[in-house]
mmCIF file of C-alpha atoms and ligand atoms in Angstrom:
data_model
loop_
_atom_site.group_PDB
_atom_site.id
_atom_site.type_symbol
_atom_site.label_atom_id
_atom_site.label_comp_id
_atom_site.label_asym_id
_atom_site.label_seq_id
_atom_site.Cartn_x
_atom_site.Cartn_y
_atom_site.Cartn_z
ATOM 1 C CA MET N 1 196.101 212.595 41.161
ATOM 2 C CA LYS N 2 194.331 210.452 43.760
ATOM 3 C CA LYS N 3 194.696 206.697 43.394
ATOM 4 C CA ALA N 4 191.798 204.322 44.032
ATOM 5 C CA LEU N 5 191.598 200.538 44.151
ATOM 6 C CA VAL N 6 188.270 198.953 43.242
ATOM 7 C CA CYS N 7 187.916 195.271 44.185
ATOM 8 C CA GLY N 8 185.092 193.615 42.264
ATOM 9 C CA ALA N 9 185.690 195.955 39.291
ATOM 10 C CA GLY N 10 184.710 193.182 36.878
ATOM 11 C CA GLY N 11 181.242 193.148 38.414
ATOM 12 C CA PHE N 12 178.115 195.275 38.110
ATOM 13 C CA ILE N 13 178.413 198.006 40.767
ATOM 14 C CA GLY N 14 182.240 197.889 40.803
ATOM 15 C CA GLY N 15 182.254 198.473 37.034
ATOM 16 C CA HIS N 16 180.019 201.537 37.381
ATOM 17 C CA LEU N 17 182.089 202.768 40.327
ATOM 18 C CA VAL N 18 185.276 202.630 38.239
ATOM 19 C CA LYS N 19 183.600 204.901 35.648
ATOM 20 C CA LYS N 20 182.431 207.295 38.375
ATOM 21 C CA LEU N 21 185.938 207.519 39.888
ATOM 22 C CA LYS N 22 187.465 208.144 36.443
ATOM 23 C CA LYS N 23 184.975 211.013 35.953
ATOM 24 C CA GLU N 24 186.046 212.400 39.324
ATOM 25 C CA GLY N 25 189.671 212.456 38.100
ATOM 26 C CA TYR N 26 191.119 209.398 39.874
ATOM 27 C CA TRP N 27 193.740 206.941 38.683
ATOM 28 C CA VAL N 28 191.982 203.599 39.148
ATOM 29 C CA ARG N 29 193.202 200.034 39.479
ATOM 30 C CA GLY N 30 190.473 197.424 39.139
ATOM 31 C CA ILE N 31 190.722 193.910 40.549
ATOM 32 C CA ASP N 32 188.513 190.929 39.865
ATOM 33 C CA ILE N 33 188.629 187.211 39.295
ATOM 34 C CA LYS N 34 187.091 187.876 35.846
ATOM 35 C CA ASN N 35 187.174 190.649 33.261
ATOM 36 C CA HIS N 36 184.300 193.092 32.965
ATOM 37 C CA GLU N 37 182.122 191.721 30.184
ATOM 38 C CA TRP N 38 180.896 195.013 28.714
ATOM 39 C CA SER N 39 183.404 197.729 29.782
ATOM 40 C CA PRO N 40 186.753 195.928 30.076
ATOM 41 C CA ASP N 41 188.904 199.054 29.586
ATOM 42 C CA ALA N 42 187.282 201.479 32.028
ATOM 43 C CA ALA N 43 190.054 201.323 34.672
ATOM 44 C CA ASP N 44 193.620 202.602 34.126
ATOM 45 C CA GLU N 45 194.877 199.180 35.145
ATOM 46 C CA PHE N 46 193.019 195.918 35.665
ATOM 47 C CA LEU N 47 194.502 192.897 37.428
ATOM 48 C CA LEU N 48 192.931 189.464 37.385
ATOM 49 C CA LEU N 49 193.433 188.190 40.933
ATOM 50 C CA ASP N 50 191.620 185.787 43.219
ATOM 51 C CA LEU N 51 191.235 187.758 46.430
ATOM 52 C CA ARG N 52 190.601 184.647 48.537
ATOM 53 C CA ILE N 53 194.396 184.303 48.507
ATOM 54 C CA GLU N 54 196.304 186.563 50.877
ATOM 55 C CA GLU N 55 199.271 187.087 48.544
ATOM 56 C CA ASN N 56 196.916 188.277 45.799
ATOM 57 C CA CYS N 57 195.371 190.838 48.158
ATOM 58 C CA ARG N 58 198.892 192.111 48.871
ATOM 59 C CA LYS N 59 199.576 192.382 45.103
ATOM 60 C CA ALA N 60 196.300 194.230 44.622
ATOM 61 C CA LEU N 61 197.223 196.772 47.320
ATOM 62 C CA THR N 62 200.868 197.239 46.286
ATOM 63 C CA LEU N 63 201.846 200.338 44.308
ATOM 64 C CA GLY N 64 205.307 201.278 43.003
ATOM 65 C CA SER N 65 205.482 203.950 45.684
ATOM 66 C CA GLY N 66 203.104 204.998 48.454
ATOM 67 C CA THR N 67 199.653 203.552 49.084
ATOM 68 C CA PHE N 68 196.262 203.882 47.509
ATOM 69 C CA ASP N 69 194.365 206.916 48.796
ATOM 70 C CA GLU N 70 191.103 204.973 48.736
ATOM 71 C CA VAL N 71 190.184 201.290 48.606
ATOM 72 C CA TYR N 72 186.659 200.232 47.623
ATOM 73 C CA GLN N 73 185.974 196.578 48.520
ATOM 74 C CA LEU N 74 183.027 195.289 46.495
ATOM 75 C CA ALA N 75 184.305 191.822 45.568
ATOM 76 C CA ALA N 76 181.964 189.091 46.810
ATOM 77 C CA ASP N 77 180.592 185.736 45.825
ATOM 78 C CA MET N 78 177.025 186.834 45.368
ATOM 79 C CA GLY N 79 173.855 186.767 43.329
ATOM 80 C CA GLY N 80 170.083 187.012 43.578
ATOM 81 C CA MET N 81 167.797 184.947 45.820
ATOM 82 C CA GLY N 82 168.294 181.764 43.752
ATOM 83 C CA PHE N 83 172.053 181.893 44.299
ATOM 84 C CA ILE N 84 171.917 183.054 47.920
ATOM 85 C CA HIS N 85 169.744 180.081 48.869
ATOM 86 C CA SER N 86 171.773 177.467 46.995
ATOM 87 C CA ALA N 87 175.369 178.618 47.652
ATOM 88 C CA GLU N 88 175.471 179.250 51.391
ATOM 89 C CA THR N 89 178.849 177.608 51.964
ATOM 90 C CA GLU N 90 180.513 179.353 48.991
ATOM 91 C CA ILE N 91 179.268 182.725 50.236
ATOM 92 C CA MET N 92 180.354 182.095 53.836
ATOM 93 C CA HIS N 93 183.761 180.800 52.732
ATOM 94 C CA ASN N 94 184.725 182.929 49.728
ATOM 95 C CA SER N 95 183.420 186.354 50.696
ATOM 96 C CA ALA N 96 184.655 186.027 54.285
ATOM 97 C CA LEU N 97 188.174 185.134 53.087
ATOM 98 C CA ILE N 98 188.258 188.139 50.737
ATOM 99 C CA ASN N 99 187.200 190.476 53.546
ATOM 100 C CA ILE N 100 189.494 188.964 56.185
ATOM 101 C CA TYR N 101 192.595 189.414 54.007
ATOM 102 C CA MET N 102 191.672 192.712 52.381
ATOM 103 C CA THR N 103 190.831 194.473 55.639
ATOM 104 C CA ASP N 104 193.909 193.161 57.438
ATOM 105 C CA LEU N 105 196.339 194.084 54.657
ATOM 106 C CA ALA N 106 194.770 197.462 53.877
ATOM 107 C CA ALA N 107 195.122 198.418 57.554
ATOM 108 C CA GLN N 108 198.669 197.079 57.850
ATOM 109 C CA MET N 109 199.825 198.647 54.577
ATOM 110 C CA GLY N 110 198.639 202.105 55.686
ATOM 111 C CA VAL N 111 195.615 202.666 53.430
ATOM 112 C CA PRO N 112 193.955 205.807 54.818
ATOM 113 C CA ARG N 113 190.356 205.138 53.659
ATOM 114 C CA TYR N 114 188.553 201.848 53.136
ATOM 115 C CA PHE N 115 185.023 201.307 51.848
ATOM 116 C CA PHE N 116 183.104 198.084 52.458
ATOM 117 C CA SER N 117 179.954 197.175 50.518
ATOM 118 C CA SER N 118 177.448 195.605 52.885
ATOM 119 C CA SER N 119 173.788 194.851 52.292
ATOM 120 C CA VAL N 120 170.352 195.375 53.794
ATOM 121 C CA CYS N 121 170.319 191.566 54.040
ATOM 122 C CA VAL N 122 171.939 192.112 57.467
ATOM 123 C CA TYR N 123 168.487 193.087 58.812
ATOM 124 C CA ARG N 124 165.782 190.743 60.068
ATOM 125 C CA ASP N 125 162.580 190.089 58.160
ATOM 126 C CA MET N 126 159.961 192.815 58.554
ATOM 127 C CA LYS N 127 156.161 192.852 58.378
ATOM 128 C CA PRO N 128 154.507 195.117 55.808
ATOM 129 C CA GLY N 129 153.803 198.514 57.375
ATOM 130 C CA GLU N 130 156.417 198.253 60.135
ATOM 131 C CA PRO N 131 158.110 201.566 60.960
ATOM 132 C CA GLU N 132 161.456 202.308 59.300
ATOM 133 C CA MET N 133 164.425 200.438 60.695
ATOM 134 C CA GLU N 134 167.597 202.374 61.477
ATOM 135 C CA GLU N 135 171.135 201.093 60.943
ATOM 136 C CA LYS N 136 171.687 200.371 64.656
ATOM 137 C CA GLU N 137 168.671 198.038 64.695
ATOM 138 C CA ALA N 138 170.623 195.389 62.773
ATOM 139 C CA ILE N 139 171.745 194.347 66.267
ATOM 140 C CA PRO N 140 170.509 192.106 67.924
ATOM 141 C CA ALA N 141 171.050 190.336 64.650
ATOM 142 C CA HIS N 142 168.714 187.967 62.856
ATOM 143 C CA PRO N 143 169.522 188.076 59.122
ATOM 144 C CA ASP N 144 167.308 185.931 56.942
ATOM 145 C CA ASN N 145 170.216 184.306 55.078
ATOM 146 C CA GLU N 146 173.922 183.405 55.353
ATOM 147 C CA TYR N 147 174.820 186.164 52.876
ATOM 148 C CA GLY N 148 173.566 188.672 55.475
ATOM 149 C CA TRP N 149 175.516 187.006 58.294
ATOM 150 C CA GLU N 150 178.744 187.156 56.267
ATOM 151 C CA LYS N 151 178.171 190.860 55.553
ATOM 152 C CA LEU N 152 177.541 191.577 59.228
ATOM 153 C CA TYR N 153 180.694 189.701 60.232
ATOM 154 C CA SER N 154 182.757 191.551 57.624
ATOM 155 C CA GLU N 155 181.350 194.910 58.741
ATOM 156 C CA ARG N 156 182.551 194.065 62.225
ATOM 157 C CA ILE N 157 186.010 193.003 61.007
ATOM 158 C CA ALA N 158 186.427 196.355 59.243
ATOM 159 C CA GLN N 159 185.272 198.275 62.316
ATOM 160 C CA ALA N 160 187.637 196.333 64.596
ATOM 161 C CA TYR N 161 190.563 197.245 62.311
ATOM 162 C CA GLU N 162 189.469 200.861 62.340
ATOM 163 C CA ARG N 163 189.609 200.849 66.154
ATOM 164 C CA ARG N 164 193.024 199.161 66.224
ATOM 165 C CA TYR N 165 194.829 200.783 63.281
ATOM 166 C CA GLY N 166 193.036 204.084 62.683
ATOM 167 C CA ILE N 167 192.201 203.228 59.065
ATOM 168 C CA GLN N 168 189.095 205.271 58.151
ATOM 169 C CA VAL N 169 186.378 202.727 57.405
ATOM 170 C CA ARG N 170 183.151 203.588 55.594
ATOM 171 C CA ILE N 171 180.354 201.029 55.261
ATOM 172 C CA ALA N 172 177.246 201.179 53.103
ATOM 173 C CA ARG N 173 174.333 198.766 53.256
ATOM 174 C CA PHE N 174 172.973 198.625 49.722
ATOM 175 C CA GLN N 175 169.339 198.023 48.865
ATOM 176 C CA ASN N 176 168.752 196.003 45.676
ATOM 177 C CA CYS N 177 170.644 197.682 42.887
ATOM 178 C CA TYR N 178 169.834 197.518 39.174
ATOM 179 C CA GLY N 179 170.832 199.020 35.851
ATOM 180 C CA PRO N 180 172.629 198.164 32.614
ATOM 181 C CA GLU N 181 175.766 196.019 32.622
ATOM 182 C CA GLY N 182 174.615 193.798 35.480
ATOM 183 C CA THR N 183 174.192 190.025 35.532
ATOM 184 C CA TRP N 184 170.958 189.316 33.636
ATOM 185 C CA MET N 185 170.997 185.506 33.226
ATOM 186 C CA GLY N 186 172.730 182.375 34.480
ATOM 187 C CA GLY N 187 171.366 182.078 38.040
ATOM 188 C CA ARG N 188 173.098 184.985 39.783
ATOM 189 C CA GLU N 189 170.853 187.733 38.388
ATOM 190 C CA LYS N 190 168.772 189.789 40.820
ATOM 191 C CA ALA N 191 165.018 190.399 40.550
ATOM 192 C CA PRO N 192 164.960 193.566 38.355
ATOM 193 C CA ALA N 193 167.319 192.083 35.736
ATOM 194 C CA ALA N 194 165.520 188.715 35.903
ATOM 195 C CA MET N 195 162.124 190.374 35.382
ATOM 196 C CA CYS N 196 163.459 192.475 32.480
ATOM 197 C CA ARG N 197 164.807 189.284 30.886
ATOM 198 C CA LYS N 198 161.585 187.331 31.411
ATOM 199 C CA VAL N 199 159.455 190.137 29.930
ATOM 200 C CA ALA N 200 161.877 190.529 26.995
ATOM 201 C CA GLU N 201 161.648 186.787 26.308
ATOM 202 C CA VAL N 202 157.839 186.604 26.065
ATOM 203 C CA GLN N 203 155.518 187.812 23.315
ATOM 204 C CA ASP N 204 152.834 190.393 23.987
ATOM 205 C CA GLY N 205 150.157 188.605 26.062
ATOM 206 C CA GLY N 206 152.664 186.011 27.338
ATOM 207 C CA ILE N 207 153.159 184.551 30.815
ATOM 208 C CA VAL N 208 155.909 185.642 33.220
ATOM 209 C CA GLU N 209 156.748 183.363 36.152
ATOM 210 C CA VAL N 210 157.358 185.001 39.530
ATOM 211 C CA TRP N 211 158.761 183.114 42.526
ATOM 212 C CA GLY N 212 156.414 183.154 45.544
ATOM 213 C CA ASP N 213 153.077 184.958 45.705
ATOM 214 C CA GLY N 214 154.450 188.267 44.355
ATOM 215 C CA SER N 215 153.622 190.219 47.521
ATOM 216 C CA ALA N 216 157.178 190.568 48.935
ATOM 217 C CA ILE N 217 158.059 194.255 49.311
ATOM 218 C CA ARG N 218 161.385 195.717 48.173
ATOM 219 C CA SER N 219 162.918 198.948 46.990
ATOM 220 C CA TYR N 220 165.285 199.134 44.032
ATOM 221 C CA THR N 221 168.092 201.639 43.648
ATOM 222 C CA TYR N 222 169.356 202.645 40.228
ATOM 223 C CA VAL N 223 173.092 202.102 39.839
ATOM 224 C CA SER N 224 174.092 205.749 39.193
ATOM 225 C CA ASP N 225 172.366 206.749 42.448
ATOM 226 C CA MET N 226 174.186 203.881 44.184
ATOM 227 C CA VAL N 227 177.675 204.882 43.045
ATOM 228 C CA ASP N 228 176.970 208.550 43.859
ATOM 229 C CA GLY N 229 176.027 207.384 47.366
ATOM 230 C CA ILE N 230 179.173 205.255 47.715
ATOM 231 C CA PHE N 231 181.360 208.202 46.716
ATOM 232 C CA LEU N 232 179.591 210.582 49.128
ATOM 233 C CA ILE N 233 179.802 208.148 52.049
ATOM 234 C CA MET N 234 183.495 207.508 51.365
ATOM 235 C CA HIS N 235 184.204 211.249 51.646
ATOM 236 C CA SER N 236 181.913 211.884 54.607
ATOM 237 C CA ASP N 237 182.493 211.719 58.348
ATOM 238 C CA LEU N 238 179.806 209.054 58.787
ATOM 239 C CA HIS N 239 181.192 206.219 60.890
ATOM 240 C CA GLY N 240 179.363 202.919 61.103
ATOM 241 C CA ALA N 241 177.001 201.460 58.543
ATOM 242 C CA VAL N 242 174.849 203.695 56.325
ATOM 243 C CA ASN N 243 171.816 202.500 54.332
ATOM 244 C CA ILE N 244 171.663 203.502 50.658
ATOM 245 C CA GLY N 245 168.272 203.053 49.087
ATOM 246 C CA CYS N 246 165.526 204.555 47.001
ATOM 247 C CA PRO N 247 162.517 205.131 49.313
ATOM 248 C CA GLN N 248 160.022 203.800 46.746
ATOM 249 C CA TYR N 249 158.766 200.419 47.998
ATOM 250 C CA VAL N 250 156.913 198.070 45.647
ATOM 251 C CA THR N 251 155.783 194.449 45.598
ATOM 252 C CA VAL N 252 157.472 192.015 43.220
ATOM 253 C CA ASP N 253 154.257 191.970 41.143
ATOM 254 C CA GLU N 254 154.420 195.777 40.885
ATOM 255 C CA LEU N 255 158.031 195.490 39.729
ATOM 256 C CA VAL N 256 156.903 193.119 36.948
ATOM 257 C CA ASP N 257 154.023 195.448 35.997
ATOM 258 C CA THR N 258 156.489 198.367 35.739
ATOM 259 C CA VAL N 259 158.776 196.334 33.464
ATOM 260 C CA ALA N 260 155.830 195.273 31.280
ATOM 261 C CA LYS N 261 154.615 198.893 31.031
ATOM 262 C CA VAL N 262 158.081 200.071 29.939
ATOM 263 C CA ALA N 263 158.309 197.170 27.445
ATOM 264 C CA GLY N 264 154.858 198.052 26.056
ATOM 265 C CA LYS N 265 153.641 194.470 26.587
ATOM 266 C CA LYS N 266 150.566 193.035 28.288
ATOM 267 C CA ILE N 267 151.695 190.038 30.332
ATOM 268 C CA LYS N 268 150.108 187.591 32.765
ATOM 269 C CA ILE N 269 151.915 186.788 36.015
ATOM 270 C CA LYS N 270 152.069 183.148 37.114
ATOM 271 C CA HIS N 271 153.209 182.610 40.702
ATOM 272 C CA VAL N 272 155.432 179.558 41.117
ATOM 273 C CA GLN N 273 157.430 178.032 43.961
ATOM 274 C CA GLY N 274 160.892 179.514 44.484
ATOM 275 C CA PRO N 275 163.113 181.290 47.020
ATOM 276 C CA VAL N 276 161.645 184.649 48.012
ATOM 277 C CA GLY N 277 163.647 185.941 50.984
ATOM 278 C CA VAL N 278 162.165 188.346 53.505
ATOM 279 C CA GLN N 279 158.547 189.525 53.274
ATOM 280 C CA SER N 280 159.152 193.217 53.666
ATOM 281 C CA ARG N 281 161.716 196.001 53.843
ATOM 282 C CA ASN N 282 161.480 199.546 55.182
ATOM 283 C CA PHE N 283 164.702 201.290 56.070
ATOM 284 C CA SER N 284 165.580 204.725 57.286
ATOM 285 C CA ASN N 285 167.732 206.754 54.910
ATOM 286 C CA GLU N 286 168.202 209.613 57.387
ATOM 287 C CA ARG N 287 171.949 209.008 57.757
ATOM 288 C CA ILE N 288 172.671 209.281 54.054
ATOM 289 C CA TYR N 289 170.168 212.142 53.649
ATOM 290 C CA SER N 290 172.241 214.013 56.271
ATOM 291 C CA ILE N 291 175.133 214.220 53.770
ATOM 292 C CA GLY N 292 172.979 215.448 50.904
ATOM 293 C CA TRP N 293 172.171 212.228 49.021
ATOM 294 C CA LYS N 294 168.732 211.457 47.639
ATOM 295 C CA ALA N 295 167.809 208.915 44.967
ATOM 296 C CA LYS N 296 167.289 210.832 41.731
ATOM 297 C CA ILE N 297 165.860 207.998 39.638
ATOM 298 C CA ASN N 298 162.530 206.352 40.443
ATOM 299 C CA LEU N 299 161.704 202.761 39.501
ATOM 300 C CA GLU N 300 159.986 203.489 36.194
ATOM 301 C CA GLU N 301 162.774 205.849 35.078
ATOM 302 C CA GLY N 302 165.407 203.285 36.077
ATOM 303 C CA ILE N 303 163.614 200.445 34.284
ATOM 304 C CA LYS N 304 163.407 202.675 31.169
ATOM 305 C CA LEU N 305 167.208 202.880 31.321
ATOM 306 C CA THR N 306 167.669 199.160 32.067
ATOM 307 C CA TYR N 307 165.051 197.270 30.041
ATOM 308 C CA PRO N 308 166.398 198.191 26.553
ATOM 309 C CA TRP N 309 169.860 197.014 27.606
ATOM 310 C CA VAL N 310 168.567 193.645 28.894
ATOM 311 C CA GLU N 311 166.322 193.275 25.815
ATOM 312 C CA LYS N 312 169.405 193.765 23.608
ATOM 313 C CA GLN N 313 171.313 191.066 25.537
ATOM 314 C CA VAL N 314 168.364 188.681 25.139
ATOM 315 C CA LYS N 315 168.258 189.308 21.365
ATOM 316 C CA ASN N 316 172.058 188.927 21.005
ATOM 317 C CA HIS N 317 171.957 185.688 22.973
ATOM 318 C CA ARG N 318 169.347 183.972 20.775
HETATM 319 P P1 NAD E 1 178.770 191.315 41.149
HETATM 320 O O1 NAD E 1 178.675 189.847 41.364
HETATM 321 O O2 NAD E 1 178.421 191.846 39.803
HETATM 322 O O3 NAD E 1 180.218 191.829 41.537
HETATM 323 C C1 NAD E 1 181.042 191.192 42.476
HETATM 324 C C2 NAD E 1 182.359 190.894 41.801
HETATM 325 O O4 NAD E 1 183.232 190.266 42.751
HETATM 326 C C3 NAD E 1 182.225 189.951 40.614
HETATM 327 O O5 NAD E 1 182.688 190.546 39.429
HETATM 328 C C4 NAD E 1 183.063 188.758 41.006
HETATM 329 O O6 NAD E 1 183.751 188.152 39.922
HETATM 330 C C5 NAD E 1 184.027 189.367 42.001
HETATM 331 N N1 NAD E 1 184.632 188.319 42.826
HETATM 332 C C6 NAD E 1 184.009 187.257 43.399
HETATM 333 N N2 NAD E 1 184.903 186.467 44.003
HETATM 334 C C7 NAD E 1 186.119 187.047 43.820
HETATM 335 C C8 NAD E 1 187.427 186.688 44.196
HETATM 336 N N3 NAD E 1 187.654 185.570 44.899
HETATM 337 N N4 NAD E 1 188.443 187.495 43.853
HETATM 338 C C9 NAD E 1 188.217 188.618 43.119
HETATM 339 N N5 NAD E 1 187.004 189.014 42.731
HETATM 340 C C10 NAD E 1 185.951 188.227 43.055
HETATM 341 O O7 NAD E 1 177.874 191.991 42.269
HETATM 342 P P2 NAD E 1 177.419 193.510 42.451
HETATM 343 O O8 NAD E 1 175.957 193.535 42.297
HETATM 344 O O9 NAD E 1 178.248 194.410 41.638
HETATM 345 O O10 NAD E 1 177.767 193.710 43.993
HETATM 346 C C11 NAD E 1 178.917 194.397 44.439
HETATM 347 C C12 NAD E 1 178.929 194.398 45.956
HETATM 348 O O11 NAD E 1 177.748 195.007 46.447
HETATM 349 C C13 NAD E 1 178.987 192.991 46.551
HETATM 350 O O12 NAD E 1 179.802 193.019 47.699
HETATM 351 C C14 NAD E 1 177.545 192.744 46.943
HETATM 352 O O13 NAD E 1 177.440 191.810 47.990
HETATM 353 C C15 NAD E 1 177.087 194.131 47.350
HETATM 354 N N6 NAD E 1 175.631 194.298 47.250
HETATM 355 C C16 NAD E 1 175.038 194.282 46.013
HETATM 356 C C17 NAD E 1 173.651 194.444 45.932
HETATM 357 C C18 NAD E 1 172.939 194.449 44.599
HETATM 358 O O14 NAD E 1 171.717 194.613 44.578
HETATM 359 N N7 NAD E 1 173.618 194.284 43.479
HETATM 360 C C19 NAD E 1 172.880 194.623 47.097
HETATM 361 C C20 NAD E 1 173.531 194.620 48.323
HETATM 362 C C21 NAD E 1 174.908 194.482 48.398
#
């Protein structure tokens, strides 16, 4: 039986990845600084460890005998735009430490395959209608935020260790990911979960506040498509970073309209001041298409799977 380590298993994508690996027949150890709120027993073993501490990374990677066959590094100090703009130093400090120690120890302890979760935040801002950007165009670098700079640095650490130690490194740059069992309140939630919460909180005909003018363009990838992509990339021969994203691009206002349609509510959008991030996104998915991945779930289908879950959390929280 193959053994996998998932760092960040108490989080949204890590939690779904644990379930995917279990379905694929793996023995899985999850690591996080906190328990998974909704699926705490999904992994075979779950250790609460702070991966900013080198000794804890060693504990995470240590097995009774042999090494893990695969390590998936998703632990990060992260959140949506509100968090990214207010916690620059925490992101630069905490996530960098996790990646510095995890990459070094995984390479030195003989892990054969290592996955690193990067982000499309490594790319510069784009204008609406610009041609698709390929992975190699992240350099020369001009990320819009410190979160993107940390990801780019950590990508480069992992690639340097691959050159030195021969550890097989796979890197994915995720587009915005959404689905059930993700952060939906508290300041770290991302736009789809935040919009589901805001629509769930208002009555029919109510007002939903949107940061900025609502015209920023994004694509949103449903979490089952994301973990399928992670698994495929990990087992592929694709070296270097690979974008994973649904090719359906919408404005933030269109995202809100989709949520309202799924909720069966008429709402009014009120644009207010707040952190927005880049104006536009348009990335090539050719690399991941070359290994047979395509997003299966479009935005409306994904929101239909997500909104009822967020609505239930809102009701339970009242
Ligand atoms: P998440 O916040 O739900 O999961 C990250 C997990 O890392 C959390 O459970 C957190 O507790 C854990 N963590 C933080 N500091 C830690 C520490 N010191 N030691 C141990 N664990 C620690 O986020 P997510 O949405 O599941 O994201 C997973 C990965 O994917 C992250 O690396 C993130 O940067 C990346 N990513 C996510 C998105 C997205 O849209 N969700 C987009 C691009 C990239």
